[in-house]
mmCIF file of C-alpha atoms in Angstrom:
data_model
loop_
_atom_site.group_PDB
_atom_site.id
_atom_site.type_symbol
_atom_site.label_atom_id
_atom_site.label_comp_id
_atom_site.label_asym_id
_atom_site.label_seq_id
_atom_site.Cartn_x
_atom_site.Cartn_y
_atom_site.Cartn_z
ATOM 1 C CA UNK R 1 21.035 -14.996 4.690
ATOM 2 C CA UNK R 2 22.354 -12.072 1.958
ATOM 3 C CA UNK R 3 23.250 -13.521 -1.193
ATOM 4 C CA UNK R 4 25.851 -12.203 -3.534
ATOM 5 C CA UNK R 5 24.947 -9.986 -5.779
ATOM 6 C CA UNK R 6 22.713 -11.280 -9.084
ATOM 7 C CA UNK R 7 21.734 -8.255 -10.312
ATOM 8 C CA UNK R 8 23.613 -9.018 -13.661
ATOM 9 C CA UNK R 9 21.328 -11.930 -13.990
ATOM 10 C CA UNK R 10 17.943 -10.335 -13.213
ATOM 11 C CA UNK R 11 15.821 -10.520 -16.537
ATOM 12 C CA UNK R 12 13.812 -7.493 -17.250
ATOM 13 C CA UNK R 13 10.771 -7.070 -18.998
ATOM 14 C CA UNK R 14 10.602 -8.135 -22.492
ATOM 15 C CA UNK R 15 7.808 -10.327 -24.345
ATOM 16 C CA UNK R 16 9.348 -13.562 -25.357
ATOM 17 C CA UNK R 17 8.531 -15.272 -29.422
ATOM 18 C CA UNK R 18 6.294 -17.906 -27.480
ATOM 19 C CA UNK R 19 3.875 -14.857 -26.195
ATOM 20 C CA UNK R 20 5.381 -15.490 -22.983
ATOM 21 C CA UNK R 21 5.626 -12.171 -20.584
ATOM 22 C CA UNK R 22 8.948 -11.551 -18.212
ATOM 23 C CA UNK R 23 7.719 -9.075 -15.517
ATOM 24 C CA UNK R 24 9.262 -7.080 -13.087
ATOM 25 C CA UNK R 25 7.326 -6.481 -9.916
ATOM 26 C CA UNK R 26 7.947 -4.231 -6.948
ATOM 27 C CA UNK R 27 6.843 -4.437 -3.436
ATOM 28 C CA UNK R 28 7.409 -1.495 -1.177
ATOM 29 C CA UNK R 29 5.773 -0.059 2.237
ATOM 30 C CA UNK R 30 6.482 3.710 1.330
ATOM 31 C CA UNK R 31 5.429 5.138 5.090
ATOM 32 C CA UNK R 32 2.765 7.103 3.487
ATOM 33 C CA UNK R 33 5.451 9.202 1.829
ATOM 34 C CA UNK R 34 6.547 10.614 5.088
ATOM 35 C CA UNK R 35 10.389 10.197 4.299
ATOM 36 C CA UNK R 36 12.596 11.207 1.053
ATOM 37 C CA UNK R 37 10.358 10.951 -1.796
ATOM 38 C CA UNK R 38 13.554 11.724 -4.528
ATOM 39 C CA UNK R 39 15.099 8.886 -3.167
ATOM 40 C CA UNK R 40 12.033 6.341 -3.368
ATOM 41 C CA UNK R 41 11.445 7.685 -6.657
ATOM 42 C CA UNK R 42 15.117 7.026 -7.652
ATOM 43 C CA UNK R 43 15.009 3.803 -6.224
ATOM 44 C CA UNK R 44 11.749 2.284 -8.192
ATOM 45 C CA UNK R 45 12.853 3.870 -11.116
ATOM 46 C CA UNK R 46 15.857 1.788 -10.931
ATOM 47 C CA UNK R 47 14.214 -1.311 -10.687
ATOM 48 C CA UNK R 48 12.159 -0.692 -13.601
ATOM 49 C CA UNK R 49 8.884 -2.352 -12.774
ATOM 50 C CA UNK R 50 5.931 -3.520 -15.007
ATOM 51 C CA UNK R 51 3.766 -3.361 -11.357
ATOM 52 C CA UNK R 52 4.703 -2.004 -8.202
ATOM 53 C CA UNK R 53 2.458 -3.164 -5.346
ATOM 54 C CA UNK R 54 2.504 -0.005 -2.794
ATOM 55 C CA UNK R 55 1.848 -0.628 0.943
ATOM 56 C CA UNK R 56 0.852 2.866 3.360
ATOM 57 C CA UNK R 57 -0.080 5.524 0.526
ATOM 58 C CA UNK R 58 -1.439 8.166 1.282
ATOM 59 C CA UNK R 59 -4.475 8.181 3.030
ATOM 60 C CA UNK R 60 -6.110 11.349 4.133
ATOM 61 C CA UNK R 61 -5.775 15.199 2.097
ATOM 62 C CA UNK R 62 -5.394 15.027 -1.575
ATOM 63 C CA UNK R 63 -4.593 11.094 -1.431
ATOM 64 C CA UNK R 64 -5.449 10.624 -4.850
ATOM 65 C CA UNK R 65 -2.888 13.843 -6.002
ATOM 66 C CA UNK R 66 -0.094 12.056 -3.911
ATOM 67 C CA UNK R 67 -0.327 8.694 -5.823
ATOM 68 C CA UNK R 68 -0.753 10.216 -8.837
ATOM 69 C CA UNK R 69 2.603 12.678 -8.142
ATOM 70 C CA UNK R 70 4.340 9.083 -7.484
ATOM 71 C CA UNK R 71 3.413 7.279 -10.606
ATOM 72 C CA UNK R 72 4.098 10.814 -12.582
ATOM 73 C CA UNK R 73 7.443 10.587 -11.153
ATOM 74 C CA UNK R 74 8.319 7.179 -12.090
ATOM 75 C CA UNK R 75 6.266 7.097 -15.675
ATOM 76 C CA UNK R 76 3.965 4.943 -13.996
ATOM 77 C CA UNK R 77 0.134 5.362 -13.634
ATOM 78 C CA UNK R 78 -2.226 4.604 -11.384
ATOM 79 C CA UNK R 79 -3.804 0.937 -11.307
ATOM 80 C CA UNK R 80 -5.852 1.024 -8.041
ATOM 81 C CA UNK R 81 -6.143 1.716 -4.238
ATOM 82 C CA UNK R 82 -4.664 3.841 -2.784
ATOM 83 C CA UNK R 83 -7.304 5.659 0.043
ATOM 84 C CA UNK R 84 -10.333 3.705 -1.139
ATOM 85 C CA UNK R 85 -8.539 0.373 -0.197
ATOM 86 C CA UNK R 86 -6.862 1.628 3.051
ATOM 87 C CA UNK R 87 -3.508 2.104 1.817
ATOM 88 C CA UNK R 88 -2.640 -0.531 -0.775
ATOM 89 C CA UNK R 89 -1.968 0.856 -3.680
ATOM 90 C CA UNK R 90 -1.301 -0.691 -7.416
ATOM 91 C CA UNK R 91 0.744 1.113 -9.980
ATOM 92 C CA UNK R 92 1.574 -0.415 -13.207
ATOM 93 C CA UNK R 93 3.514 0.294 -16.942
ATOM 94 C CA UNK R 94 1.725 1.415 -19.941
ATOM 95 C CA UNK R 95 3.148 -2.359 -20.951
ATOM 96 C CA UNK R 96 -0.130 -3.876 -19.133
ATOM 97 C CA UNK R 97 -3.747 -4.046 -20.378
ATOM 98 C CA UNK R 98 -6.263 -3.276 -17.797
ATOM 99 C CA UNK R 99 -9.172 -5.344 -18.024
ATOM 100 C CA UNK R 100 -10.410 -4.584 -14.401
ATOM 101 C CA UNK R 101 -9.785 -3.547 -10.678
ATOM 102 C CA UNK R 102 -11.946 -3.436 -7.455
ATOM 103 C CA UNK R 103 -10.435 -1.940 -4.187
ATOM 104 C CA UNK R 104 -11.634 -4.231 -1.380
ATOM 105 C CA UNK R 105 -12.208 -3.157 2.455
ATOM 106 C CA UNK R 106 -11.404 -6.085 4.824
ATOM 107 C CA UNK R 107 -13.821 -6.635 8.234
ATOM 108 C CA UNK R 108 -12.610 -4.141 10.775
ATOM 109 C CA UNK R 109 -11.969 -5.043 14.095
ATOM 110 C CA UNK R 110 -12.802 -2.331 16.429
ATOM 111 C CA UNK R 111 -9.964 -0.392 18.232
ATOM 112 C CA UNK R 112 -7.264 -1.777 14.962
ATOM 113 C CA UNK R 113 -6.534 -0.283 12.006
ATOM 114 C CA UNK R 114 -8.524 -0.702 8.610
ATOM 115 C CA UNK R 115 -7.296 -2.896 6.256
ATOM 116 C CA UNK R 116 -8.125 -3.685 2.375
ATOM 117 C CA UNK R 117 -6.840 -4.730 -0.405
ATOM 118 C CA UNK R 118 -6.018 -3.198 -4.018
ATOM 119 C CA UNK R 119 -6.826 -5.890 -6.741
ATOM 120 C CA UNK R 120 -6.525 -5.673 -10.781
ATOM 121 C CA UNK R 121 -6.728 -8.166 -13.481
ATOM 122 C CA UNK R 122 -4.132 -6.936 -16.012
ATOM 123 C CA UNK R 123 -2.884 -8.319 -19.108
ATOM 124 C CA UNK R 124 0.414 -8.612 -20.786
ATOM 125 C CA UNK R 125 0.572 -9.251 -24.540
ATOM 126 C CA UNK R 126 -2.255 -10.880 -26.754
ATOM 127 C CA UNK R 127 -2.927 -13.969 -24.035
ATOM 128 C CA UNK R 128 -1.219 -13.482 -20.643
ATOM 129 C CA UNK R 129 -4.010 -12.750 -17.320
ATOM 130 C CA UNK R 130 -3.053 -12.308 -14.528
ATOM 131 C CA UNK R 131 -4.695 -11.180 -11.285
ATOM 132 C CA UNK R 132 -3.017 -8.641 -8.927
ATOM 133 C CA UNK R 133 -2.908 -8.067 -5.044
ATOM 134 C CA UNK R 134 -1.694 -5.252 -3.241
ATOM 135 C CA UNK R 135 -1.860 -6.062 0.686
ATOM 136 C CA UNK R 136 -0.782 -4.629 4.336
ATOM 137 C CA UNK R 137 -1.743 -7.261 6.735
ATOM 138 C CA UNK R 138 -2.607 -6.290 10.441
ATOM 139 C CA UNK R 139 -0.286 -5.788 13.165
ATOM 140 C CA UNK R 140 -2.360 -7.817 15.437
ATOM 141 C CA UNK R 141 -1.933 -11.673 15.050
ATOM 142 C CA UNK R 142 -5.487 -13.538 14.958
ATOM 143 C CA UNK R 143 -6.249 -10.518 12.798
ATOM 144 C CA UNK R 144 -3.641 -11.419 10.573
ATOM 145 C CA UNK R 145 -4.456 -14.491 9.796
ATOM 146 C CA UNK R 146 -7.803 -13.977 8.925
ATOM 147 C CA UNK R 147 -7.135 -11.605 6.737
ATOM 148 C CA UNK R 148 -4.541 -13.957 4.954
ATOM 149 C CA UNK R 149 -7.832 -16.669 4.866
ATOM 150 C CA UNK R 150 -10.107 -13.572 3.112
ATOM 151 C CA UNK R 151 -6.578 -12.652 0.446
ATOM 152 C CA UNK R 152 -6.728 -16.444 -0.404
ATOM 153 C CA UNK R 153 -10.509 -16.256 -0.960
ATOM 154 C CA UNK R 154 -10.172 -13.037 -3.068
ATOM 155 C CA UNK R 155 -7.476 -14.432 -5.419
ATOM 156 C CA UNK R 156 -9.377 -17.168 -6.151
ATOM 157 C CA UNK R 157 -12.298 -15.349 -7.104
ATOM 158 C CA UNK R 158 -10.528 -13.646 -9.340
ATOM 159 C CA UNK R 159 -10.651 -16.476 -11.777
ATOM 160 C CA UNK R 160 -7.530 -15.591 -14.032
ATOM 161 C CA UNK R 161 -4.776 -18.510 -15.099
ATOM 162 C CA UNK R 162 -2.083 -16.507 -12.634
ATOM 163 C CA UNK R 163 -2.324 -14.553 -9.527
ATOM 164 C CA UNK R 164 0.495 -12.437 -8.094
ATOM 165 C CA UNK R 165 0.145 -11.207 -3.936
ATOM 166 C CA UNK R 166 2.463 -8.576 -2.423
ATOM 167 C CA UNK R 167 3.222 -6.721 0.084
ATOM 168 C CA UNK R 168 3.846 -5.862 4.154
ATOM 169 C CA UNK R 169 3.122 -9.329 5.919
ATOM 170 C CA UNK R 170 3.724 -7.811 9.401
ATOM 171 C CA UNK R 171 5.172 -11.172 10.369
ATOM 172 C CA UNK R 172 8.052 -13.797 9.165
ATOM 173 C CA UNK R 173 7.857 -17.075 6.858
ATOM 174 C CA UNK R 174 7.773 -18.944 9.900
ATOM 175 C CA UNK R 175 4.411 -17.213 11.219
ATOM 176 C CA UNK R 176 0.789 -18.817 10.469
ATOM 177 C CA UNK R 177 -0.241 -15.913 8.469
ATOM 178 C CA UNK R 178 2.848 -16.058 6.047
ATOM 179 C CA UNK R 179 2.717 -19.644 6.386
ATOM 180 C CA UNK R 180 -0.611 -20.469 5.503
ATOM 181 C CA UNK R 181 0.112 -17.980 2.139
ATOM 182 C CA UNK R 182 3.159 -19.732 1.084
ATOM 183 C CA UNK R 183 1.499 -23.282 1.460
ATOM 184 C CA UNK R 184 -1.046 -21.769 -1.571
ATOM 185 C CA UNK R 185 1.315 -19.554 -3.307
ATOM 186 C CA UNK R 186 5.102 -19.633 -4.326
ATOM 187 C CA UNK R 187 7.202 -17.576 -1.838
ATOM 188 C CA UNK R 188 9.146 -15.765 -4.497
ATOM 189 C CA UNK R 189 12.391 -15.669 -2.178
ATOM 190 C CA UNK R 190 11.991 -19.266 -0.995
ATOM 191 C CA UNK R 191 12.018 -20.174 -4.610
ATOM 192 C CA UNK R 192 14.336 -18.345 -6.128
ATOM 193 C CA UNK R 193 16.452 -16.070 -3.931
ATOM 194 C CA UNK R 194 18.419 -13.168 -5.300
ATOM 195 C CA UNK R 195 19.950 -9.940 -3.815
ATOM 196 C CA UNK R 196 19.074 -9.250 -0.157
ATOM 197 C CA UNK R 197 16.526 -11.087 2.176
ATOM 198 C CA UNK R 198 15.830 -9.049 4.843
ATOM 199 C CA UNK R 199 13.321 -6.147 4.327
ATOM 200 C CA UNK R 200 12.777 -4.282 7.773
ATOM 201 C CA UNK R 201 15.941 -3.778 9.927
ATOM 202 C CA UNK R 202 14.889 -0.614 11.785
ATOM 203 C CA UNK R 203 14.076 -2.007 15.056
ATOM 204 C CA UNK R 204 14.839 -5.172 16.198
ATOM 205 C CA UNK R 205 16.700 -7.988 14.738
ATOM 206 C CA UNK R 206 16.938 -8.006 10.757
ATOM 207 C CA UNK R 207 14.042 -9.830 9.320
ATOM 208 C CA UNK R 208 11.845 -10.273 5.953
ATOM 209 C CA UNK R 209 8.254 -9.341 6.403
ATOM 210 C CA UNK R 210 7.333 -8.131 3.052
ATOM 211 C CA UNK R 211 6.920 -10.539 0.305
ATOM 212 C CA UNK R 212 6.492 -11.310 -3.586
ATOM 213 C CA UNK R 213 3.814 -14.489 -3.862
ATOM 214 C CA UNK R 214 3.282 -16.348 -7.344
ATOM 215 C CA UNK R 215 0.823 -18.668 -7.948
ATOM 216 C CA UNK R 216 1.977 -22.300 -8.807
ATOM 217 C CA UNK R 217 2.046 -21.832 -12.733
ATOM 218 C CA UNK R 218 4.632 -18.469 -12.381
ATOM 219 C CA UNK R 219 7.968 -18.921 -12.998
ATOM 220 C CA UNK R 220 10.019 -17.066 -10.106
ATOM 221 C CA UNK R 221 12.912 -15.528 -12.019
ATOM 222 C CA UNK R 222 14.692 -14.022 -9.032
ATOM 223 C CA UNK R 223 13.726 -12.250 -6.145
ATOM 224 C CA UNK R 224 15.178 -10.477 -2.857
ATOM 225 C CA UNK R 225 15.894 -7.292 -1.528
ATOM 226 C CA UNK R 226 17.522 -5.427 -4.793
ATOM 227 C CA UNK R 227 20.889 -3.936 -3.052
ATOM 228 C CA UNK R 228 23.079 -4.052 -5.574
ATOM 229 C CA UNK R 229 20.445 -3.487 -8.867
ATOM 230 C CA UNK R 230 22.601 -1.101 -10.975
ATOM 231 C CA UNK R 231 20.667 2.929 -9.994
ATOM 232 C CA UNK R 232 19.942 1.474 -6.370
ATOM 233 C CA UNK R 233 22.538 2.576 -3.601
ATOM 234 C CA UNK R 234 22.273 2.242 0.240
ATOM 235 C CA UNK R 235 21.825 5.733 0.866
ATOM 236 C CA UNK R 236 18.722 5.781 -1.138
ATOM 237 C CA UNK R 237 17.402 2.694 0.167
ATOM 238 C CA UNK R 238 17.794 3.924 4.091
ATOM 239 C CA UNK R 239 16.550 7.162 2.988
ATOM 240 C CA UNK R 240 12.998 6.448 1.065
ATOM 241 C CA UNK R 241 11.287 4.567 3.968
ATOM 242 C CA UNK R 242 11.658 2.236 6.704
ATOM 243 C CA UNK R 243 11.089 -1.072 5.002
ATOM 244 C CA UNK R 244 13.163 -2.427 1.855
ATOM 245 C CA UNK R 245 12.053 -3.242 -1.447
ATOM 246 C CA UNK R 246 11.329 -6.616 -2.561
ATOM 247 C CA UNK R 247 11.799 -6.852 -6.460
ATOM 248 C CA UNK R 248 11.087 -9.967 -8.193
ATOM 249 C CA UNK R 249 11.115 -11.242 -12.163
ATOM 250 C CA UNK R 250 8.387 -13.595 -13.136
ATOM 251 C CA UNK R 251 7.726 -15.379 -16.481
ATOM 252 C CA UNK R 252 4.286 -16.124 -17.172
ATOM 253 C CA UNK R 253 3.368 -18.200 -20.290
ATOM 254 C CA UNK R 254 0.513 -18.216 -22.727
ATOM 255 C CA UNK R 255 -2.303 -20.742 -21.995
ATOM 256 C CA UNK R 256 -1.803 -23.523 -24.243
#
């Protein structure tokens, strides 16, 4: 399903007079920078994110320069991840507080690819925690879903009043891994679609494996595939990577 265009309607940023915080957040599996960077760097620059949950940085030579280049690029720093967590990666506005982050390596399964996770507890305004997950799960199935068991576990560790999880599922909604993460999280375009749905269309048929996931107290703004996001065009978007964007707005209020 593509929706019509909503970009008009997308809030962005902006701290409301209750203390509550409107956030933009970006999820995007950036092929290790292997493709046009100018155009990925257009692109999140466009969507104008408070966070932007990477998937595949850099991993090997100079990791830490390339992730640093990429937040440069798009006045964004560096949050966490990157190399030490296996590929997620968390970049995030001068608009949030750090209070902590911790780059987690999942169990490795001999003959797969390692996994981890890039986690932050950041804070926007005076009141508003939330904890942060960048993730990549595996390509292999049983894998996959225990990793999605061990993300669960880790966001509830994180003892903060909100938790936001993105990133490269490897599977669709209707799979146990993304299933068993929507059944404890709010599946940000099952809740409240906007813009485009599918996010990998390179080989086989069009489908949404990458994903924006809220925890119950978030309010999901909007959230899809941002096509039509005034500064975003198609060529940039087949150009940056393989996978689209998913770019949600979430409000998150003050404890009361």
């Amino acid at each position: 399903m593509e929706l019509p265009s909503l970009s008009a309607t997308l809030p962005k940023s902006l701290t409301e007079s209750d203390g509550s915080a409107v956030i933009r957040v970006l999820s995007y599996n950036v092929r290790s920078l292997r493709d046009d960077e100018e155009a990925l760097v257009r692109v999140i620059r466009a969507c104008e994110p408070d966070l932007v949950f990477v998937q595949e940085a850099p991993l090997f030579f100079r990791w830490r320069k390339h992730a640093a280049r990429l937040a440069s690029k798009c006045d964004l720093v560096v949050l966490s991840g990157g190399g030490s967590a296996a590929g997620p990666l968390l970049l995030c506005s001068l608009r949030a507080f750090v209070e902590r982050t911790e780059d987690v390596l999942l169990p490795l399964t001999p003959g797969l690819h390692r996994r981890g996770l890039a986690t932050a507890v950041v804070r926007f305004g005076p009141a508003v925690r939330v904890g942060v997950v960048s993730t990549h799960l595996s390509l292999n199935a049983r894998e996959r879903a225990a990793q999605a068991e061990l993300l669960l576990e880790r966001v509830r560790s994180m003892d903060t009043p909100y938790a936001i999880v993105a990133g490269d599922v490897n599977e669709t909604p209707d799979g146990p891994a993304f299933g068993r993460l929507a059944s404890q999280m709010q599946d940000g375009w099952a809740v409240a679609p906007w813009g485009g749905e599918h996010t990998f269309t390179r080989s086989g048929p069009p489908r949404r494996i990458d994903a924006v996931f809220a925890s119950r107290g978030v309010e999901v703004l909007g959230c899809g595939v941002p096509r039509d996001l005034p500064g975003v065009v198609p060529p940039d978007l087949d150009a940056a990577t393989d996978h689209f964007p998913v770019l949600a707005a979430l409000r998150l209020r003050p404890p009361s």
